[in-house]
mmCIF file of C-alpha atoms in Angstrom:
data_model
loop_
_atom_site.group_PDB
_atom_site.id
_atom_site.type_symbol
_atom_site.label_atom_id
_atom_site.label_comp_id
_atom_site.label_asym_id
_atom_site.label_seq_id
_atom_site.Cartn_x
_atom_site.Cartn_y
_atom_site.Cartn_z
ATOM 1 C CA MET A 29 -0.009 0.168 0.348
ATOM 2 C CA SER A 30 1.060 3.403 -0.556
ATOM 3 C CA VAL A 31 -1.262 5.531 1.031
ATOM 4 C CA THR A 32 -3.783 5.277 4.016
ATOM 5 C CA ILE A 33 -6.953 6.982 4.573
ATOM 6 C CA LEU A 34 -7.819 8.514 7.579
ATOM 7 C CA MET A 35 -11.084 8.986 8.789
ATOM 8 C CA PRO A 36 -12.506 10.367 12.119
ATOM 9 C CA VAL A 37 -16.269 9.138 12.982
ATOM 10 C CA TYR A 38 -18.256 10.494 15.379
ATOM 11 C CA ASN A 39 -22.332 9.936 14.719
ATOM 12 C CA GLY A 40 -22.001 10.464 11.122
ATOM 13 C CA ALA A 41 -24.087 7.635 9.616
ATOM 14 C CA ALA A 42 -26.352 10.532 7.956
ATOM 15 C CA TYR A 43 -22.895 11.333 5.348
ATOM 16 C CA LEU A 44 -20.705 8.171 5.630
ATOM 17 C CA SER A 45 -21.842 6.626 2.996
ATOM 18 C CA ARG A 46 -21.237 9.077 0.616
ATOM 19 C CA SER A 47 -17.801 9.606 1.716
ATOM 20 C CA LEU A 48 -16.937 5.929 1.655
ATOM 21 C CA LYS A 49 -18.630 5.762 -1.847
ATOM 22 C CA SER A 50 -15.680 8.455 -2.740
ATOM 23 C CA ILE A 51 -13.183 5.917 -1.757
ATOM 24 C CA SER A 52 -14.444 2.991 -3.268
ATOM 25 C CA GLN A 53 -14.685 5.178 -6.799
ATOM 26 C CA GLN A 54 -11.237 6.111 -6.615
ATOM 27 C CA THR A 55 -9.241 5.942 -9.839
ATOM 28 C CA TYR A 56 -5.952 4.763 -7.762
ATOM 29 C CA ARG A 57 -6.099 1.377 -5.796
ATOM 30 C CA ASP A 58 -3.027 1.291 -3.636
ATOM 31 C CA TRP A 59 -4.734 2.315 -0.759
ATOM 32 C CA ARG A 60 -5.665 1.361 2.420
ATOM 33 C CA VAL A 61 -8.469 2.808 5.334
ATOM 34 C CA VAL A 62 -8.328 3.026 8.887
ATOM 35 C CA ILE A 63 -11.747 4.147 10.653
ATOM 36 C CA GLY A 64 -11.845 5.915 14.402
ATOM 37 C CA ASP A 65 -15.317 5.576 15.569
ATOM 38 C CA ASP A 66 -15.400 8.366 18.568
ATOM 39 C CA ALA A 67 -17.759 6.372 20.783
ATOM 40 C CA SER A 68 -20.679 6.820 18.345
ATOM 41 C CA THR A 69 -24.321 6.589 19.370
ATOM 42 C CA ASP A 70 -25.980 6.694 15.588
ATOM 43 C CA ASP A 71 -25.838 4.264 12.842
ATOM 44 C CA SER A 72 -22.381 4.607 11.561
ATOM 45 C CA ARG A 73 -20.629 1.617 12.941
ATOM 46 C CA ALA A 74 -23.534 -0.268 11.036
ATOM 47 C CA VAL A 75 -22.840 2.132 7.781
ATOM 48 C CA ILE A 76 -19.237 1.168 8.001
ATOM 49 C CA GLU A 77 -20.001 -2.461 7.735
ATOM 50 C CA ARG A 78 -22.690 -1.949 4.920
ATOM 51 C CA SER A 79 -19.637 -0.678 2.720
ATOM 52 C CA ARG A 80 -17.971 -3.723 2.540
ATOM 53 C CA LEU A 81 -14.956 -1.514 1.318
ATOM 54 C CA PRO A 82 -11.858 -3.784 1.214
ATOM 55 C CA ARG A 83 -8.483 -3.012 2.785
ATOM 56 C CA LEU A 84 -10.832 -1.157 5.679
ATOM 57 C CA THR A 85 -9.649 -1.559 9.689
ATOM 58 C CA LEU A 86 -12.214 0.075 12.176
ATOM 59 C CA ARG A 87 -10.891 1.358 15.041
ATOM 60 C CA GLN A 88 -13.443 2.063 18.404
ATOM 61 C CA ASN A 89 -12.766 4.426 20.998
ATOM 62 C CA PRO A 90 -14.391 3.734 24.313
ATOM 63 C CA ARG A 91 -14.974 7.171 25.028
ATOM 64 C CA ASN A 92 -15.291 10.868 22.678
ATOM 65 C CA ILE A 93 -11.918 12.378 22.869
ATOM 66 C CA GLY A 94 -12.492 14.497 19.353
ATOM 67 C CA TRP A 95 -11.269 14.293 16.055
ATOM 68 C CA ALA A 96 -7.793 15.150 16.351
ATOM 69 C CA GLN A 97 -6.977 13.031 19.427
ATOM 70 C CA THR A 98 -8.714 9.884 17.177
ATOM 71 C CA VAL A 99 -6.307 10.833 14.323
ATOM 72 C CA ASN A 100 -3.270 11.272 16.301
ATOM 73 C CA LEU A 101 -3.741 7.775 17.767
ATOM 74 C CA LEU A 102 -4.993 6.472 13.838
ATOM 75 C CA LEU A 103 -1.477 7.490 12.506
ATOM 76 C CA ALA A 104 0.722 5.155 15.121
ATOM 77 C CA GLU A 105 -0.874 2.688 12.696
ATOM 78 C CA VAL A 106 0.320 4.478 9.503
ATOM 79 C CA ASP A 107 3.036 2.298 7.626
ATOM 80 C CA THR A 108 2.747 3.722 3.902
ATOM 81 C CA GLU A 109 4.777 6.759 2.392
ATOM 82 C CA TYR A 110 1.454 9.198 1.907
ATOM 83 C CA VAL A 111 -1.553 9.942 4.056
ATOM 84 C CA ALA A 112 -4.908 11.704 4.152
ATOM 85 C CA VAL A 113 -7.152 12.620 6.156
ATOM 86 C CA LEU A 114 -10.840 12.392 5.194
ATOM 87 C CA HIS A 115 -13.628 13.201 7.391
ATOM 88 C CA GLN A 116 -17.218 11.795 7.524
ATOM 89 C CA ASP A 117 -19.070 13.768 5.556
ATOM 90 C CA ASP A 118 -16.313 15.412 2.984
ATOM 91 C CA TRP A 119 -15.700 13.359 -0.251
ATOM 92 C CA TRP A 120 -13.355 12.874 -3.074
ATOM 93 C CA GLU A 121 -13.781 12.755 -6.945
ATOM 94 C CA PRO A 122 -12.659 10.387 -8.455
ATOM 95 C CA ARG A 123 -9.184 11.402 -9.567
ATOM 96 C CA PHE A 124 -7.953 12.483 -6.078
ATOM 97 C CA LEU A 125 -5.612 9.968 -5.117
ATOM 98 C CA ALA A 126 -4.347 9.895 -8.618
ATOM 99 C CA THR A 127 -3.848 13.352 -8.635
ATOM 100 C CA VAL A 128 -1.655 13.991 -5.435
ATOM 101 C CA SER A 129 -0.482 11.052 -5.087
ATOM 102 C CA ALA A 130 1.471 11.290 -8.512
ATOM 103 C CA MET A 131 2.119 15.061 -7.985
ATOM 104 C CA LEU A 132 4.285 14.156 -4.581
ATOM 105 C CA ASP A 133 5.857 10.945 -6.709
ATOM 106 C CA ARG A 134 7.074 13.830 -9.220
ATOM 107 C CA THR A 135 8.719 16.169 -6.331
ATOM 108 C CA PRO A 136 9.686 14.193 -3.446
ATOM 109 C CA ALA A 137 10.920 17.347 -1.646
ATOM 110 C CA SER A 138 7.951 18.392 -0.984
ATOM 111 C CA LEU A 139 5.780 16.940 2.413
ATOM 112 C CA LEU A 140 1.700 18.381 0.745
ATOM 113 C CA ALA A 141 0.199 17.977 -2.207
ATOM 114 C CA VAL A 142 -3.037 20.122 -2.346
ATOM 115 C CA THR A 143 -5.561 20.559 -4.572
ATOM 116 C CA ALA A 144 -8.984 22.995 -4.647
ATOM 117 C CA ALA A 145 -12.152 22.259 -2.768
ATOM 118 C CA ARG A 146 -15.422 22.921 -3.701
ATOM 119 C CA VAL A 147 -16.366 24.136 -0.509
ATOM 120 C CA VAL A 148 -20.604 23.297 0.011
ATOM 121 C CA HIS A 149 -22.746 25.121 1.721
ATOM 122 C CA PRO A 150 -26.698 23.772 2.643
ATOM 123 C CA SER A 151 -28.437 27.406 1.809
ATOM 124 C CA ARG A 152 -25.802 29.192 0.210
ATOM 125 C CA PRO A 153 -24.080 28.802 -3.741
ATOM 126 C CA ASP A 154 -20.952 26.356 -3.301
ATOM 127 C CA ALA A 155 -17.354 28.020 -3.359
ATOM 128 C CA VAL A 156 -14.364 27.169 -4.465
ATOM 129 C CA TRP A 157 -10.898 27.350 -2.053
ATOM 130 C CA GLY A 158 -7.560 26.272 -2.615
ATOM 131 C CA LEU A 159 -3.426 27.346 -2.800
ATOM 132 C CA HIS A 160 -4.379 27.799 -6.670
ATOM 133 C CA GLN A 161 -6.204 31.376 -5.712
ATOM 134 C CA GLY A 162 -2.238 32.354 -4.387
ATOM 135 C CA TRP A 163 -0.325 30.335 -6.620
ATOM 136 C CA PRO A 164 -1.727 30.059 -10.196
ATOM 137 C CA VAL A 165 -1.135 26.876 -12.086
ATOM 138 C CA GLU A 166 1.074 28.473 -14.904
ATOM 139 C CA LYS A 167 4.062 28.625 -12.161
ATOM 140 C CA GLY A 168 3.674 25.076 -12.274
ATOM 141 C CA SER A 169 3.036 22.721 -9.254
ATOM 142 C CA THR A 170 5.920 23.214 -6.721
ATOM 143 C CA CYS A 171 4.557 26.014 -4.176
ATOM 144 C CA PRO A 172 8.185 27.242 -2.805
ATOM 145 C CA SER A 173 8.297 26.741 0.851
ATOM 146 C CA SER A 174 8.566 30.725 1.524
ATOM 147 C CA VAL A 175 5.925 31.194 -0.862
ATOM 148 C CA ALA A 176 3.682 29.067 0.890
ATOM 149 C CA VAL A 177 4.560 30.076 4.295
ATOM 150 C CA SER A 178 3.047 33.699 3.296
ATOM 151 C CA LEU A 179 0.095 32.665 1.373
ATOM 152 C CA LEU A 180 -1.031 31.107 4.794
ATOM 153 C CA LEU A 181 -0.738 33.856 7.455
ATOM 154 C CA PRO A 182 -3.820 35.250 6.209
ATOM 155 C CA THR A 183 -6.100 33.203 5.589
ATOM 156 C CA ASP A 184 -6.498 29.298 6.046
ATOM 157 C CA PRO A 185 -7.208 28.035 2.037
ATOM 158 C CA ILE A 186 -6.225 24.334 1.991
ATOM 159 C CA ARG A 187 -9.617 22.259 2.949
ATOM 160 C CA CYS A 188 -8.567 18.750 4.830
ATOM 161 C CA PRO A 189 -9.832 16.242 2.509
ATOM 162 C CA ALA A 190 -8.052 18.480 -0.172
ATOM 163 C CA VAL A 191 -4.609 17.306 1.154
ATOM 164 C CA LEU A 192 -2.270 14.428 0.648
ATOM 165 C CA ALA A 193 0.683 14.084 3.397
ATOM 166 C CA ARG A 194 3.666 12.566 2.801
ATOM 167 C CA SER A 195 3.727 10.480 6.424
ATOM 168 C CA GLU A 196 7.124 12.243 7.433
ATOM 169 C CA LEU A 197 5.361 15.307 8.567
ATOM 170 C CA TYR A 198 2.823 13.538 10.794
ATOM 171 C CA ARG A 199 6.027 11.759 12.925
ATOM 172 C CA ARG A 200 7.538 15.807 13.007
ATOM 173 C CA HIS A 201 3.826 17.354 13.582
ATOM 174 C CA SER A 202 0.697 15.519 15.408
ATOM 175 C CA PHE A 203 -2.284 17.779 15.097
ATOM 176 C CA ASP A 204 -2.518 19.845 18.339
ATOM 177 C CA GLU A 205 -5.070 18.639 20.348
ATOM 178 C CA SER A 206 -5.594 21.362 22.156
ATOM 179 C CA LEU A 207 -6.380 23.270 19.173
ATOM 180 C CA PRO A 208 -8.920 21.457 17.694
ATOM 181 C CA TYR A 209 -10.655 24.688 15.770
ATOM 182 C CA ALA A 210 -7.453 25.246 14.223
ATOM 183 C CA CYS A 211 -4.759 22.611 14.921
ATOM 184 C CA ASP A 212 -5.035 21.917 10.556
ATOM 185 C CA TRP A 213 -4.623 25.605 9.790
ATOM 186 C CA LEU A 214 -0.968 25.082 12.037
ATOM 187 C CA MET A 215 -0.579 21.911 10.634
ATOM 188 C CA TRP A 216 -0.674 23.015 6.661
ATOM 189 C CA LEU A 217 1.769 26.051 8.336
ATOM 190 C CA ARG A 218 4.361 23.623 10.089
ATOM 191 C CA ALA A 219 4.066 22.123 6.935
ATOM 192 C CA ALA A 220 4.802 24.702 4.284
ATOM 193 C CA ALA A 221 7.490 26.308 7.185
ATOM 194 C CA LEU A 222 9.683 22.589 6.490
ATOM 195 C CA ALA A 223 9.376 22.298 2.329
ATOM 196 C CA SER A 224 7.463 23.319 -0.740
ATOM 197 C CA ILE A 225 3.571 22.460 -1.424
ATOM 198 C CA GLU A 226 2.159 20.905 -4.341
ATOM 199 C CA VAL A 227 -0.404 22.638 -5.830
ATOM 200 C CA SER A 228 -3.703 21.749 -8.039
ATOM 201 C CA GLY A 229 -6.444 24.030 -9.385
ATOM 202 C CA GLU A 230 -8.732 21.067 -10.196
ATOM 203 C CA VAL A 231 -11.914 20.815 -7.516
ATOM 204 C CA LEU A 232 -10.862 17.296 -6.050
ATOM 205 C CA ALA A 233 -12.288 16.958 -2.663
ATOM 206 C CA ASN A 234 -15.462 18.533 -1.253
ATOM 207 C CA PHE A 235 -15.701 20.113 2.203
ATOM 208 C CA GLN A 236 -19.194 19.933 3.279
ATOM 209 C CA LEU A 237 -20.496 22.341 5.642
ATOM 210 C CA HIS A 238 -23.864 22.589 7.892
ATOM 211 C CA GLU A 239 -26.415 24.711 9.274
ATOM 212 C CA ALA A 240 -25.745 25.605 13.161
ATOM 213 C CA SER A 241 -28.271 27.504 15.709
ATOM 214 C CA GLN A 242 -27.960 30.436 16.487
ATOM 215 C CA THR A 243 -26.658 29.348 20.135
ATOM 216 C CA THR A 244 -24.078 26.319 18.292
ATOM 217 C CA GLY A 245 -22.641 29.089 15.747
ATOM 218 C CA PHE A 246 -21.695 31.886 18.855
ATOM 219 C CA ALA A 247 -19.940 28.990 20.455
ATOM 220 C CA ARG A 248 -18.092 27.564 18.048
ATOM 221 C CA ALA A 249 -17.261 31.248 16.681
ATOM 222 C CA ASN A 250 -15.947 32.105 20.130
ATOM 223 C CA LEU A 251 -14.121 28.943 20.400
ATOM 224 C CA THR A 252 -11.904 29.436 16.847
ATOM 225 C CA THR A 253 -11.246 32.628 18.304
ATOM 226 C CA ILE A 254 -9.299 31.283 21.259
ATOM 227 C CA ASP A 255 -7.954 28.471 19.163
ATOM 228 C CA MET A 256 -6.862 30.904 15.969
ATOM 229 C CA LEU A 257 -4.903 33.303 18.928
ATOM 230 C CA ARG A 258 -4.012 30.396 20.949
ATOM 231 C CA MET A 259 -1.911 29.181 17.768
ATOM 232 C CA VAL A 260 -0.440 32.260 17.470
ATOM 233 C CA GLU A 261 1.336 32.071 20.479
ATOM 234 C CA VAL A 262 2.350 28.088 19.278
ATOM 235 C CA LEU A 263 3.938 29.665 16.790
ATOM 236 C CA ARG A 264 5.389 32.585 18.153
ATOM 237 C CA THR A 265 7.385 29.906 20.233
ATOM 238 C CA GLU A 266 8.250 27.875 17.869
ATOM 239 C CA TRP A 267 9.565 30.533 15.306
ATOM 240 C CA ALA A 268 11.643 32.607 18.227
ATOM 241 C CA ASP A 269 15.274 33.442 18.231
ATOM 242 C CA GLY A 270 15.212 33.964 13.748
ATOM 243 C CA ARG A 271 13.629 31.250 13.309
ATOM 244 C CA GLU A 272 10.822 32.636 11.700
ATOM 245 C CA PRO A 273 10.009 31.444 7.599
ATOM 246 C CA VAL A 274 9.667 34.701 6.330
ATOM 247 C CA GLU A 275 9.996 38.257 7.593
ATOM 248 C CA ASP A 276 7.454 39.638 10.370
ATOM 249 C CA ALA A 277 5.601 35.913 9.924
ATOM 250 C CA ILE A 278 4.047 36.342 13.240
ATOM 251 C CA GLY A 279 2.728 39.780 12.541
ATOM 252 C CA LYS A 280 1.311 38.714 9.391
ATOM 253 C CA LEU A 281 -0.497 35.993 11.459
ATOM 254 C CA THR A 282 -1.916 38.070 13.933
ATOM 255 C CA ALA A 283 -2.596 40.618 11.225
ATOM 256 C CA GLY A 284 -4.590 37.299 9.538
ATOM 257 C CA VAL A 285 -6.100 35.854 12.568
ATOM 258 C CA THR A 286 -7.744 39.290 14.071
ATOM 259 C CA ASN A 287 -9.166 39.547 10.411
ATOM 260 C CA GLU A 288 -10.978 36.119 10.662
ATOM 261 C CA ILE A 289 -12.118 37.231 13.756
ATOM 262 C CA LEU A 290 -13.609 40.254 13.051
ATOM 263 C CA ALA A 291 -15.495 38.871 10.127
ATOM 264 C CA ASP A 292 -17.303 36.277 12.146
ATOM 265 C CA ALA A 293 -18.307 38.860 14.282
#
């Protein structure tokens, strides 16, 4: 196997069939799937078993621990060169794995390959997000480390289902379990600081948003704000003493986080 697909699941019965079907429809076949069920109380397990996906391993958490810790536990089982994290409500187009694995095969120095992602909202038009918006295809697929960092400081345009990573990245850094609403942005910044990123403008991943009650929406926004501010402090420590990957990286990240907070206010 070349690719391990990690899927954290918690009460995902309503969406799992679509996600699992998108794995089964990949034109690239050299993969295995490890699902971590985070103490679901719905029919998630039954949906997973009905999928009959080959090369699937299901792990059960005895209690709910959150998606980041679940993924970190699953990473301990990875013995392949590449890793993808696909959440229960996201899904891929059939050529996703073929495209991103080929990009990493061609460029051993890059740690990530990312495509554009369709952002699907139940009551608004779809949008497209991706690093390609700052690194157009005319420049080639390899976005240099310093440029990738600069593109990721003001905002996080990378959606998790649009990423294939070398397992080396996750041996260096796990997802920060104390920052569940910002640990993916933190991971991409750390990856960009280490190496170049392969970029495709093709929309090969789908990221599902959900309607939220006003109370839930406010609570999530507050938690996201706290996590983003704490992420800045984590990187301020990591990049201290002249280790910033680009000039004034912390200042630019602070400005980006401030803009994100104001936009959500």
